[in-house]
Amino acid sequence: MVSSSHEAMHRIFQKEPGVFGRAIRALDLPFPEPVSVALMPTDLTETTPLERRVDTLLRFDTEHQGSFLLAVESQGRRDSGKPASWAYYTSYLHAKYHLPTVLLITCQDKSTAVWAAGPFSVGPAHWPMLTIRPLVLGPHNVPVITDVRAAAADVPLATLSAITHSKDANADAILKALAAALKTIDGDDAEIFSELTEQGLANSPALKTWRKLVTVELSFFKSETSQRLRAEGRAEERAEAVLRVFEQRGIEVPDSVREQVVGCDDLDTLRVWFDRAFAVVAAEELFAEE
């Protein structure tokens, strides 16, 4: 099962793709400055039943050095099967889009981050056919942001810092700086980054600290109106996800089905429909009784 921290570690690049450039500048890596960024489809499925998906896929366009793809994968632990998947993602994306592809691995654990950096080779040891050398962001190289002014200047990077360093001794100081910084930006964006932080801190002691800070420092998020709008937003996202599954599977969706899905505001019902959408043959079967 995908954890909330797993989701947050790559979704932050969907919300603010520019955090990638700002993070790697701190590492002095030779990536050109993009002039635009596009969120790409994450479905890497072939015509065979085997389904493969990257966590997040972005296209960066630069002014003088062309375009490249950034595939973001969140990795929580060592997994001997992952390098083969990463090699597949990289070669498939290059073949499909004819663009240079960079594989970015995000980690919250230093030992996992060191391992994920590779390199990993495919083929005989004496004649490797393909070598994968992921770019890794983790506790060993993501900036530690404990200054409120620095956090306010770049809230997305401060959020990435808080999530990445959730197990560090100075996690509380990072979270306090982020909480103060969130009060300086637009309320909707602040709520999004607050939610991403909470997801990213799942299963860590720092989560308790963050919830206290949200209760005290960010109480304006908790109004009845705010909670209602958040629930409505989640319902809309889940309804769109159900319809996207049908689109990906090539299943025609009648207007009556589409209206019922879009009009549903019950998150539990939408979750059931989302799971069922992968198995039904016709869209109308979505509403069949268990």
GROMACS .gro file of C-alpha atoms in nm:
model
  290
    1MET     CA    1   0.000   0.000   0.000
    2VAL     CA    2   0.129   0.345  -0.093
    3SER     CA    3   0.184   0.558   0.219
    4SER     CA    4   0.090   0.923   0.254
    5SER     CA    5   0.456   1.014   0.299
    6HIS     CA    6   0.532   0.837  -0.030
    7GLU     CA    7   0.268   1.052  -0.200
    8ALA     CA    8   0.392   1.375  -0.049
    9MET     CA    9   0.753   1.312  -0.148
   10HIS     CA   10   0.667   1.324  -0.516
   11ARG     CA   11   0.346   1.530  -0.523
   12ILE     CA   12   0.536   1.834  -0.404
   13PHE     CA   13   0.699   1.838  -0.750
   14GLN     CA   14   0.350   1.840  -0.907
   15LYS     CA   15   0.242   2.136  -0.697
   16GLU     CA   16   0.566   2.331  -0.743
   17PRO     CA   17   0.794   2.188  -1.020
   18GLY     CA   18   1.035   2.477  -0.963
   19VAL     CA   19   1.144   2.322  -0.633
   20PHE     CA   20   1.349   2.077  -0.840
   21GLY     CA   21   1.565   2.352  -0.986
   22ARG     CA   22   1.609   2.527  -0.654
   23ALA     CA   23   1.704   2.204  -0.479
   24ILE     CA   24   1.967   2.103  -0.734
   25ARG     CA   25   2.120   2.450  -0.741
   26ALA     CA   26   2.214   2.391  -0.381
   27LEU     CA   27   2.405   2.084  -0.508
   28ASP     CA   28   2.576   2.283  -0.789
   29LEU     CA   29   2.456   2.040  -1.057
   30PRO     CA   30   2.474   2.137  -1.428
   31PHE     CA   31   2.104   2.150  -1.515
   32PRO     CA   32   1.987   2.432  -1.742
   33GLU     CA   33   1.725   2.675  -1.616
   34PRO     CA   34   1.380   2.575  -1.752
   35VAL     CA   35   1.154   2.833  -1.913
   36SER     CA   36   0.839   2.621  -1.877
   37VAL     CA   37   0.726   2.298  -1.710
   38ALA     CA   38   0.442   2.062  -1.807
   39LEU     CA   39   0.288   1.785  -1.598
   40MET     CA   40   0.305   1.467  -1.808
   41PRO     CA   41   0.092   1.147  -1.795
   42THR     CA   42   0.232   0.899  -1.542
   43ASP     CA   43   0.093   0.590  -1.714
   44LEU     CA   44   0.376   0.386  -1.869
   45THR     CA   45   0.155   0.085  -1.949
   46GLU     CA   46   0.233  -0.123  -2.257
   47THR     CA   47  -0.025  -0.314  -2.462
   48THR     CA   48   0.040  -0.622  -2.247
   49PRO     CA   49  -0.148  -0.662  -1.917
   50LEU     CA   50   0.163  -0.556  -1.721
   51GLU     CA   51   0.110  -0.205  -1.586
   52ARG     CA   52   0.392   0.030  -1.486
   53ARG     CA   53   0.360   0.385  -1.351
   54VAL     CA   54   0.609   0.641  -1.230
   55ASP     CA   55   0.505   0.852  -0.932
   56THR     CA   56   0.533   1.189  -1.112
   57LEU     CA   57   0.645   1.279  -1.464
   58LEU     CA   58   0.730   1.633  -1.573
   59ARG     CA   59   0.860   1.789  -1.893
   60PHE     CA   60   1.102   2.080  -1.854
   61ASP     CA   61   1.164   2.314  -2.152
   62THR     CA   62   1.478   2.527  -2.147
   63GLU     CA   63   1.561   2.830  -2.357
   64HIS     CA   64   1.890   2.714  -2.507
   65GLN     CA   65   1.936   2.344  -2.430
   66GLY     CA   66   1.607   2.192  -2.540
   67SER     CA   67   1.372   1.986  -2.327
   68PHE     CA   68   1.407   1.696  -2.087
   69LEU     CA   69   1.180   1.473  -1.881
   70LEU     CA   70   1.195   1.442  -1.503
   71ALA     CA   71   1.055   1.116  -1.362
   72VAL     CA   72   1.016   1.142  -0.984
   73GLU     CA   73   1.006   0.828  -0.768
   74SER     CA   74   0.966   0.827  -0.390
   75GLN     CA   75   1.163   0.545  -0.226
   76GLY     CA   76   1.112   0.450   0.139
   77ARG     CA   77   1.357   0.159   0.166
   78ARG     CA   78   1.603  -0.051  -0.028
   79ASP     CA   79   1.434  -0.269  -0.286
   80SER     CA   80   1.642  -0.500  -0.503
   81GLY     CA   81   1.372  -0.504  -0.768
   82LYS     CA   82   1.358  -0.127  -0.813
   83PRO     CA   83   1.671  -0.073  -1.028
   84ALA     CA   84   1.520  -0.291  -1.303
   85SER     CA   85   1.201  -0.083  -1.292
   86TRP     CA   86   1.402   0.240  -1.301
   87ALA     CA   87   1.594   0.117  -1.604
   88TYR     CA   88   1.265   0.036  -1.774
   89TYR     CA   89   1.113   0.375  -1.693
   90THR     CA   90   1.417   0.561  -1.825
   91SER     CA   91   1.453   0.367  -2.150
   92TYR     CA   92   1.078   0.361  -2.214
   93LEU     CA   93   1.038   0.735  -2.167
   94HIS     CA   94   1.336   0.805  -2.391
   95ALA     CA   95   1.192   0.577  -2.659
   96LYS     CA   96   0.840   0.724  -2.632
   97TYR     CA   97   0.919   1.094  -2.614
   98HIS     CA   98   1.267   1.107  -2.774
   99LEU     CA   99   1.384   1.336  -2.495
  100PRO     CA  100   1.665   1.306  -2.242
  101THR     CA  101   1.524   1.159  -1.921
  102VAL     CA  102   1.636   1.224  -1.565
  103LEU     CA  103   1.526   0.988  -1.289
  104LEU     CA  104   1.491   1.166  -0.953
  105ILE     CA  105   1.462   0.953  -0.638
  106THR     CA  106   1.340   1.120  -0.318
  107CYS     CA  107   1.418   0.956   0.018
  108GLN     CA  108   1.363   1.028   0.386
  109ASP     CA  109   1.634   0.785   0.497
  110LYS     CA  110   2.004   0.850   0.437
  111SER     CA  111   2.107   0.487   0.389
  112THR     CA  112   1.829   0.441   0.133
  113ALA     CA  113   1.934   0.761  -0.043
  114VAL     CA  114   2.298   0.647  -0.066
  115TRP     CA  115   2.188   0.312  -0.206
  116ALA     CA  116   1.945   0.468  -0.455
  117ALA     CA  117   2.224   0.678  -0.609
  118GLY     CA  118   2.365   0.361  -0.765
  119PRO     CA  119   2.502   0.322  -1.021
  120PHE     CA  120   2.303   0.016  -1.132
  121SER     CA  121   2.404  -0.171  -1.445
  122VAL     CA  122   2.194  -0.391  -1.672
  123GLY     CA  123   2.378  -0.665  -1.858
  124PRO     CA  124   2.691  -0.875  -1.793
  125ALA     CA  125   2.939  -0.725  -1.548
  126HIS     CA  126   3.213  -0.720  -1.814
  127TRP     CA  127   2.987  -0.554  -2.073
  128PRO     CA  128   2.705  -0.353  -1.915
  129MET     CA  129   2.443  -0.252  -2.168
  130LEU     CA  130   2.270   0.014  -1.960
  131THR     CA  131   2.379   0.197  -1.648
  132ILE     CA  132   2.129   0.381  -1.429
  133ARG     CA  133   2.262   0.660  -1.209
  134PRO     CA  134   1.960   0.827  -1.046
  135LEU     CA  135   1.969   1.178  -0.911
  136VAL     CA  136   1.879   1.148  -0.542
  137LEU     CA  137   1.739   1.404  -0.298
  138GLY     CA  138   1.747   1.296   0.065
  139PRO     CA  139   1.858   1.390   0.416
  140HIS     CA  140   2.221   1.391   0.304
  141ASN     CA  141   2.183   1.678   0.055
  142VAL     CA  142   1.846   1.858   0.083
  143PRO     CA  143   1.900   2.193   0.258
  144VAL     CA  144   1.797   2.215   0.624
  145ILE     CA  145   1.576   2.525   0.652
  146THR     CA  146   1.525   2.646   1.009
  147ASP     CA  147   1.520   3.020   0.940
  148VAL     CA  148   1.170   3.165   0.906
  149ARG     CA  149   1.276   3.419   0.643
  150ALA     CA  150   1.440   3.152   0.432
  151ALA     CA  151   1.133   2.930   0.465
  152ALA     CA  152   0.900   3.216   0.372
  153ALA     CA  153   1.113   3.295   0.068
  154ASP     CA  154   1.062   2.943  -0.069
  155VAL     CA  155   0.777   2.756   0.099
  156PRO     CA  156   0.785   2.458  -0.144
  157LEU     CA  157   1.155   2.398  -0.075
  158ALA     CA  158   1.093   2.444   0.299
  159THR     CA  159   0.817   2.183   0.276
  160LEU     CA  160   1.051   1.942   0.100
  161SER     CA  161   1.309   2.011   0.370
  162ALA     CA  162   1.056   1.935   0.646
  163ILE     CA  163   0.945   1.609   0.486
  164THR     CA  164   1.294   1.491   0.397
  165HIS     CA  165   1.439   1.568   0.741
  166SER     CA  166   1.141   1.437   0.939
  167LYS     CA  167   1.362   1.189   1.126
  168ASP     CA  168   1.644   1.434   1.201
  169ALA     CA  169   1.719   1.577   1.544
  170ASN     CA  170   1.640   1.929   1.422
  171ALA     CA  171   1.303   1.833   1.266
  172ASP     CA  172   1.109   2.044   1.518
  173ALA     CA  173   1.304   2.358   1.427
  174ILE     CA  174   1.238   2.299   1.057
  175LEU     CA  175   0.865   2.252   1.121
  176LYS     CA  176   0.841   2.566   1.333
  177ALA     CA  177   1.001   2.770   1.057
  178LEU     CA  178   0.766   2.620   0.798
  179ALA     CA  179   0.457   2.682   1.012
  180ALA     CA  180   0.552   3.047   1.050
  181ALA     CA  181   0.626   3.075   0.677
  182LEU     CA  182   0.287   2.933   0.578
  183LYS     CA  183   0.117   3.230   0.742
  184THR     CA  184   0.289   3.460   0.491
  185ILE     CA  185   0.142   3.309   0.172
  186ASP     CA  186  -0.200   3.269   0.012
  187GLY     CA  187  -0.437   3.069   0.232
  188ASP     CA  188  -0.523   2.808  -0.034
  189ASP     CA  189  -0.156   2.741  -0.110
  190ALA     CA  190  -0.075   2.734   0.261
  191GLU     CA  191  -0.341   2.471   0.318
  192ILE     CA  192  -0.205   2.257   0.035
  193PHE     CA  193   0.151   2.268   0.166
  194SER     CA  194   0.028   2.208   0.521
  195GLU     CA  195  -0.154   1.896   0.401
  196LEU     CA  196   0.150   1.776   0.203
  197THR     CA  197   0.365   1.821   0.513
  198GLU     CA  198   0.127   1.618   0.726
  199GLN     CA  199   0.120   1.340   0.468
  200GLY     CA  200   0.497   1.344   0.438
  201LEU     CA  201   0.545   1.314   0.815
  202ALA     CA  202   0.330   1.002   0.847
  203ASN     CA  203   0.479   0.734   1.074
  204SER     CA  204   0.739   0.975   1.213
  205PRO     CA  205   0.761   1.132   1.561
  206ALA     CA  206   0.761   1.475   1.392
  207LEU     CA  207   0.396   1.430   1.293
  208LYS     CA  208   0.280   1.498   1.650
  209THR     CA  209   0.482   1.820   1.657
  210TRP     CA  210   0.338   1.933   1.324
  211ARG     CA  211  -0.021   1.873   1.434
  212LYS     CA  212   0.037   2.083   1.744
  213LEU     CA  213   0.184   2.361   1.534
  214VAL     CA  214  -0.110   2.348   1.293
  215THR     CA  215  -0.354   2.365   1.584
  216VAL     CA  216  -0.181   2.664   1.745
  217GLU     CA  217  -0.014   2.853   1.462
  218LEU     CA  218  -0.238   2.768   1.168
  219SER     CA  219  -0.579   2.755   1.332
  220PHE     CA  220  -0.723   2.965   1.049
  221PHE     CA  221  -0.714   2.650   0.834
  222LYS     CA  222  -0.964   2.480   1.061
  223SER     CA  223  -1.273   2.693   1.007
  224GLU     CA  224  -1.595   2.515   0.912
  225THR     CA  225  -1.587   2.674   0.568
  226SER     CA  226  -1.227   2.566   0.512
  227GLN     CA  227  -1.303   2.208   0.611
  228ARG     CA  228  -1.608   2.202   0.382
  229LEU     CA  229  -1.410   2.336   0.087
  230ARG     CA  230  -1.131   2.086   0.148
  231ALA     CA  231  -1.380   1.796   0.152
  232GLU     CA  232  -1.539   1.923  -0.170
  233GLY     CA  233  -1.199   1.949  -0.335
  234ARG     CA  234  -1.110   1.593  -0.239
  235ALA     CA  235  -1.443   1.466  -0.371
  236GLU     CA  236  -1.382   1.639  -0.704
  237GLU     CA  237  -1.033   1.487  -0.728
  238ARG     CA  238  -1.161   1.137  -0.657
  239ALA     CA  239  -1.445   1.174  -0.907
  240GLU     CA  240  -1.197   1.285  -1.174
  241ALA     CA  241  -0.975   0.988  -1.085
  242VAL     CA  242  -1.263   0.744  -1.143
  243LEU     CA  243  -1.332   0.894  -1.485
  244ARG     CA  244  -0.961   0.890  -1.573
  245VAL     CA  245  -0.947   0.516  -1.508
  246PHE     CA  246  -1.226   0.463  -1.760
  247GLU     CA  247  -1.047   0.689  -2.007
  248GLN     CA  248  -0.719   0.499  -1.965
  249ARG     CA  249  -0.902   0.167  -2.013
  250GLY     CA  250  -1.087   0.290  -2.320
  251ILE     CA  251  -1.432   0.241  -2.162
  252GLU     CA  252  -1.707   0.472  -2.286
  253VAL     CA  253  -1.877   0.670  -2.009
  254PRO     CA  254  -2.243   0.765  -2.070
  255ASP     CA  255  -2.354   1.109  -1.956
  256SER     CA  256  -2.575   0.956  -1.685
  257VAL     CA  257  -2.276   0.777  -1.530
  258ARG     CA  258  -2.053   1.082  -1.557
  259GLU     CA  259  -2.313   1.300  -1.388
  260GLN     CA  260  -2.357   1.056  -1.100
  261VAL     CA  261  -1.982   1.028  -1.043
  262VAL     CA  262  -1.919   1.402  -1.061
  263GLY     CA  263  -2.220   1.476  -0.841
  264CYS     CA  264  -2.113   1.240  -0.562
  265ASP     CA  265  -1.962   1.409  -0.256
  266ASP     CA  266  -1.916   1.099  -0.038
  267LEU     CA  267  -1.545   1.017  -0.019
  268ASP     CA  268  -1.596   0.655   0.088
  269THR     CA  269  -1.833   0.587  -0.201
  270LEU     CA  270  -1.593   0.746  -0.447
  271ARG     CA  271  -1.310   0.532  -0.308
  272VAL     CA  272  -1.516   0.217  -0.373
  273TRP     CA  273  -1.598   0.334  -0.725
  274PHE     CA  274  -1.233   0.410  -0.795
  275ASP     CA  275  -1.126   0.057  -0.698
  276ARG     CA  276  -1.416  -0.092  -0.894
  277ALA     CA  277  -1.336   0.110  -1.207
  278PHE     CA  278  -1.027  -0.107  -1.269
  279ALA     CA  279  -1.235  -0.426  -1.288
  280VAL     CA  280  -1.573  -0.349  -1.449
  281VAL     CA  281  -1.635  -0.408  -1.818
  282ALA     CA  282  -1.897  -0.136  -1.865
  283ALA     CA  283  -1.920   0.201  -1.689
  284GLU     CA  284  -2.274   0.126  -1.567
  285GLU     CA  285  -2.141  -0.165  -1.359
  286LEU     CA  286  -1.975   0.090  -1.132
  287PHE     CA  287  -2.297   0.122  -0.933
  288ALA     CA  288  -2.373  -0.251  -0.903
  289GLU     CA  289  -2.443  -0.379  -0.552
  290GLU     CA  290  -2.162  -0.571  -0.383
   0.00000   0.00000   0.00000
